[in-house]
Amino acid sequence: MPARIMIVSFAIPDPGGSPLGISTHILARTLQAQGHEVLLVRPVLPQWLKRLGRRGRTRVPASYELDGVRILAPRVWMLPIGRQRRWAATHAARVVRLTHGPLVRALRPIMDDFQPQGLMVRQVFPLALPVVKLAEKRGLAVVGTEQSQDDLEAFKAGTPSTQIFRDMAMRLRCTYAVGPQMVMYLREQLGISNAKFVPNGVLPPTPESLE
């Protein structure tokens, strides 16, 4: 049954067709070919666009379409993504504090307008928490994918940051990982029992896959 599916990711190609987040774009095109209505949402930091100057504003407009896929790029004043990654292992609570509120405020009107039936985050930390918070109020489940072993290994077993990551992941219906080793790490090292394997992280987040 066709569904409205919203995918949130920091990595989505820009109008110039950059390779950034190409797997997310392929997933969206695959879902649309199956008859689903798909919206990609790419939170963008204004401070990053400012560094790019006029080229940045034309490179990543607030709304654009790429190969028939609708993409929204809301401007979100939050902690820069590079710092999010550097601080993840030791200052996860601070990362959450500096990203959660801005993401909720940016994503709420988009969800209100699009009314998704399926939701996916393409990076558990720190996207899962704000998306789940908004989804729970709508009675929706959320699935997530992890595609980088390096990102996961920033979270070491037994640390406060790992507990924050685990709490986020366990609020998802399931966390898909692109390799068996990543699934084992999620389950055995981080205690995330809902981790599952999916090749290339490409699994349609349809209502059927959320059951």
GROMACS .gro file of N, CA and C in nm, residues 134-192:
model
  177
  134LEU      N    1   0.875   1.377   1.810
  134LEU     CA    2   0.766   1.426   1.726
  134LEU      C    3   0.678   1.311   1.676
  135ALA      N    4   0.740   1.197   1.647
  135ALA     CA    5   0.665   1.083   1.593
  135ALA      C    6   0.572   1.023   1.698
  136GLU      N    7   0.617   1.015   1.823
  136GLU     CA    8   0.536   0.953   1.928
  136GLU      C    9   0.406   1.029   1.949
  137LYS      N   10   0.409   1.160   1.934
  137LYS     CA   11   0.287   1.239   1.950
  137LYS      C   12   0.188   1.211   1.838
  138ARG      N   13   0.237   1.154   1.728
  138ARG     CA   14   0.152   1.122   1.614
  138ARG      C   15   0.121   0.973   1.606
  139GLY      N   16   0.168   0.896   1.704
  139GLY     CA   17   0.144   0.752   1.704
  139GLY      C   18   0.223   0.678   1.599
  140LEU      N   19   0.340   0.731   1.559
  140LEU     CA   20   0.421   0.671   1.455
  140LEU      C   21   0.548   0.610   1.513
  141ALA      N   22   0.593   0.503   1.451
  141ALA     CA   23   0.722   0.443   1.486
  141ALA      C   24   0.829   0.497   1.392
  142VAL      N   25   0.953   0.487   1.435
  142VAL     CA   26   1.065   0.536   1.355
  142VAL      C   27   1.170   0.425   1.346
  143VAL      N   28   1.227   0.408   1.227
  143VAL     CA   29   1.341   0.318   1.212
  143VAL      C   30   1.464   0.403   1.183
  144GLY      N   31   1.580   0.347   1.213
  144GLY     CA   32   1.705   0.418   1.189
  144GLY      C   33   1.806   0.330   1.119
  145THR      N   34   1.904   0.392   1.055
  145THR     CA   35   2.013   0.316   0.995
  145THR      C   36   2.146   0.375   1.041
  146GLU      N   37   2.243   0.288   1.055
  146GLU     CA   38   2.380   0.328   1.083
  146GLU      C   39   2.468   0.273   0.971
  147GLN      N   40   2.552   0.359   0.913
  147GLN     CA   41   2.631   0.317   0.797
  147GLN      C   42   2.780   0.334   0.817
  148SER      N   43   2.823   0.377   0.935
  148SER     CA   44   2.965   0.400   0.958
  148SER      C   45   3.012   0.329   1.085
  149GLN      N   46   3.100   0.232   1.067
  149GLN     CA   47   3.158   0.164   1.183
  149GLN      C   48   3.240   0.262   1.267
  150ASP      N   49   3.307   0.356   1.203
  150ASP     CA   50   3.388   0.454   1.275
  150ASP      C   51   3.301   0.538   1.368
  151ASP      N   52   3.182   0.580   1.319
  151ASP     CA   53   3.092   0.659   1.404
  151ASP      C   54   3.049   0.578   1.525
  152LEU      N   55   3.017   0.450   1.503
  152LEU     CA   56   2.972   0.367   1.615
  152LEU      C   57   3.081   0.347   1.719
  153GLU      N   58   3.205   0.331   1.673
  153GLU     CA   59   3.314   0.302   1.766
  153GLU      C   60   3.354   0.422   1.849
  154ALA      N   61   3.294   0.540   1.819
  154ALA     CA   62   3.314   0.655   1.907
  154ALA      C   63   3.246   0.632   2.041
  155PHE      N   64   3.149   0.539   2.041
  155PHE     CA   65   3.075   0.509   2.164
  155PHE      C   66   3.132   0.381   2.225
  156LYS      N   67   3.201   0.395   2.334
  156LYS     CA   68   3.262   0.281   2.400
  156LYS      C   69   3.170   0.228   2.510
  157ALA      N   70   3.166   0.098   2.522
  157ALA     CA   71   3.081   0.036   2.623
  157ALA      C   72   3.113   0.088   2.762
  158GLY      N   73   3.007   0.115   2.839
  158GLY     CA   74   3.024   0.154   2.978
  158GLY      C   75   3.041   0.302   3.003
  159THR      N   76   3.038   0.386   2.900
  159THR     CA   77   3.055   0.530   2.920
  159THR      C   78   2.917   0.599   2.920
  160PRO      N   79   2.907   0.717   2.981
  160PRO     CA   80   2.779   0.790   2.979
  160PRO      C   81   2.730   0.819   2.839
  161SER      N   82   2.823   0.847   2.747
  161SER     CA   83   2.783   0.876   2.610
  161SER      C   84   2.719   0.755   2.544
  162THR      N   85   2.772   0.637   2.575
  162THR     CA   86   2.715   0.515   2.520
  162THR      C   87   2.573   0.494   2.570
  163GLN      N   88   2.547   0.525   2.696
  163GLN     CA   89   2.412   0.512   2.750
  163GLN      C   90   2.315   0.605   2.678
  164ILE      N   91   2.359   0.725   2.645
  164ILE     CA   92   2.274   0.819   2.571
  164ILE      C   93   2.243   0.763   2.432
  165PHE      N   94   2.347   0.709   2.364
  165PHE     CA   95   2.326   0.650   2.232
  165PHE      C   96   2.229   0.532   2.241
  166ARG      N   97   2.249   0.446   2.342
  166ARG     CA   98   2.163   0.328   2.358
  166ARG      C   99   2.018   0.370   2.382
  167ASP      N  100   1.998   0.470   2.466
  167ASP     CA  101   1.861   0.516   2.493
  167ASP      C  102   1.794   0.566   2.366
  168MET      N  103   1.870   0.636   2.282
  168MET     CA  104   1.813   0.684   2.155
  168MET      C  105   1.775   0.566   2.065
  169ALA      N  106   1.870   0.472   2.048
  169ALA     CA  107   1.848   0.360   1.957
  169ALA      C  108   1.732   0.273   2.002
  170MET      N  109   1.717   0.253   2.134
  170MET     CA  110   1.612   0.165   2.183
  170MET      C  111   1.474   0.230   2.175
  171ARG      N  112   1.466   0.360   2.149
  171ARG     CA  113   1.336   0.423   2.128
  171ARG      C  114   1.291   0.409   1.982
  172LEU      N  115   1.381   0.361   1.896
  172LEU     CA  116   1.345   0.332   1.758
  172LEU      C  117   1.279   0.195   1.750
  173ARG      N  118   1.197   0.174   1.646
  173ARG     CA  119   1.141   0.041   1.625
  173ARG      C  120   1.252  -0.060   1.600
  174CYS      N  121   1.352  -0.020   1.524
  174CYS     CA  122   1.471  -0.101   1.504
  174CYS      C  123   1.581  -0.014   1.447
  175THR      N  124   1.705  -0.060   1.461
  175THR     CA  125   1.820   0.009   1.406
  175THR      C  126   1.885  -0.083   1.305
  176TYR      N  127   1.884  -0.043   1.179
  176TYR     CA  128   1.944  -0.123   1.073
  176TYR      C  129   2.089  -0.082   1.054
  177ALA      N  130   2.176  -0.178   1.034
  177ALA     CA  131   2.317  -0.153   1.007
  177ALA      C  132   2.355  -0.221   0.877
  178VAL      N  133   2.453  -0.163   0.807
  178VAL     CA  134   2.482  -0.210   0.672
  178VAL      C  135   2.577  -0.329   0.669
  179GLY      N  136   2.629  -0.370   0.783
  179GLY     CA  137   2.719  -0.485   0.783
  179GLY      C  138   2.698  -0.572   0.905
  180PRO      N  139   2.719  -0.703   0.895
  180PRO     CA  140   2.704  -0.794   1.009
  180PRO      C  141   2.790  -0.755   1.128
  181GLN      N  142   2.914  -0.707   1.101
  181GLN     CA  143   3.002  -0.667   1.211
  181GLN      C  144   2.943  -0.549   1.289
  182MET      N  145   2.879  -0.457   1.217
  182MET     CA  146   2.817  -0.343   1.284
  182MET      C  147   2.701  -0.389   1.371
  183VAL      N  148   2.625  -0.486   1.323
  183VAL     CA  149   2.514  -0.540   1.402
  183VAL      C  150   2.567  -0.604   1.529
  184MET      N  151   2.674  -0.680   1.518
  184MET     CA  152   2.733  -0.745   1.635
  184MET      C  153   2.782  -0.639   1.734
  185TYR      N  154   2.843  -0.532   1.683
  185TYR     CA  155   2.892  -0.426   1.772
  185TYR      C  156   2.776  -0.360   1.845
  186LEU      N  157   2.670  -0.330   1.769
  186LEU     CA  158   2.552  -0.268   1.831
  186LEU      C  159   2.493  -0.356   1.940
  187ARG      N  160   2.481  -0.486   1.910
  187ARG     CA  161   2.418  -0.577   2.006
  187ARG      C  162   2.509  -0.610   2.124
  188GLU      N  163   2.635  -0.649   2.095
  188GLU     CA  164   2.722  -0.704   2.199
  188GLU      C  165   2.797  -0.596   2.277
  189GLN      N  166   2.840  -0.489   2.209
  189GLN     CA  167   2.917  -0.386   2.277
  189GLN      C  168   2.829  -0.275   2.333
  190LEU      N  169   2.721  -0.241   2.262
  190LEU     CA  170   2.638  -0.129   2.304
  190LEU      C  171   2.505  -0.172   2.364
  191GLY      N  172   2.474  -0.302   2.358
  191GLY     CA  173   2.353  -0.352   2.420
  191GLY      C  174   2.224  -0.312   2.350
  192ILE      N  175   2.231  -0.292   2.219
  192ILE     CA  176   2.114  -0.249   2.143
  192ILE      C  177   2.050  -0.373   2.080
   0.00000   0.00000   0.00000
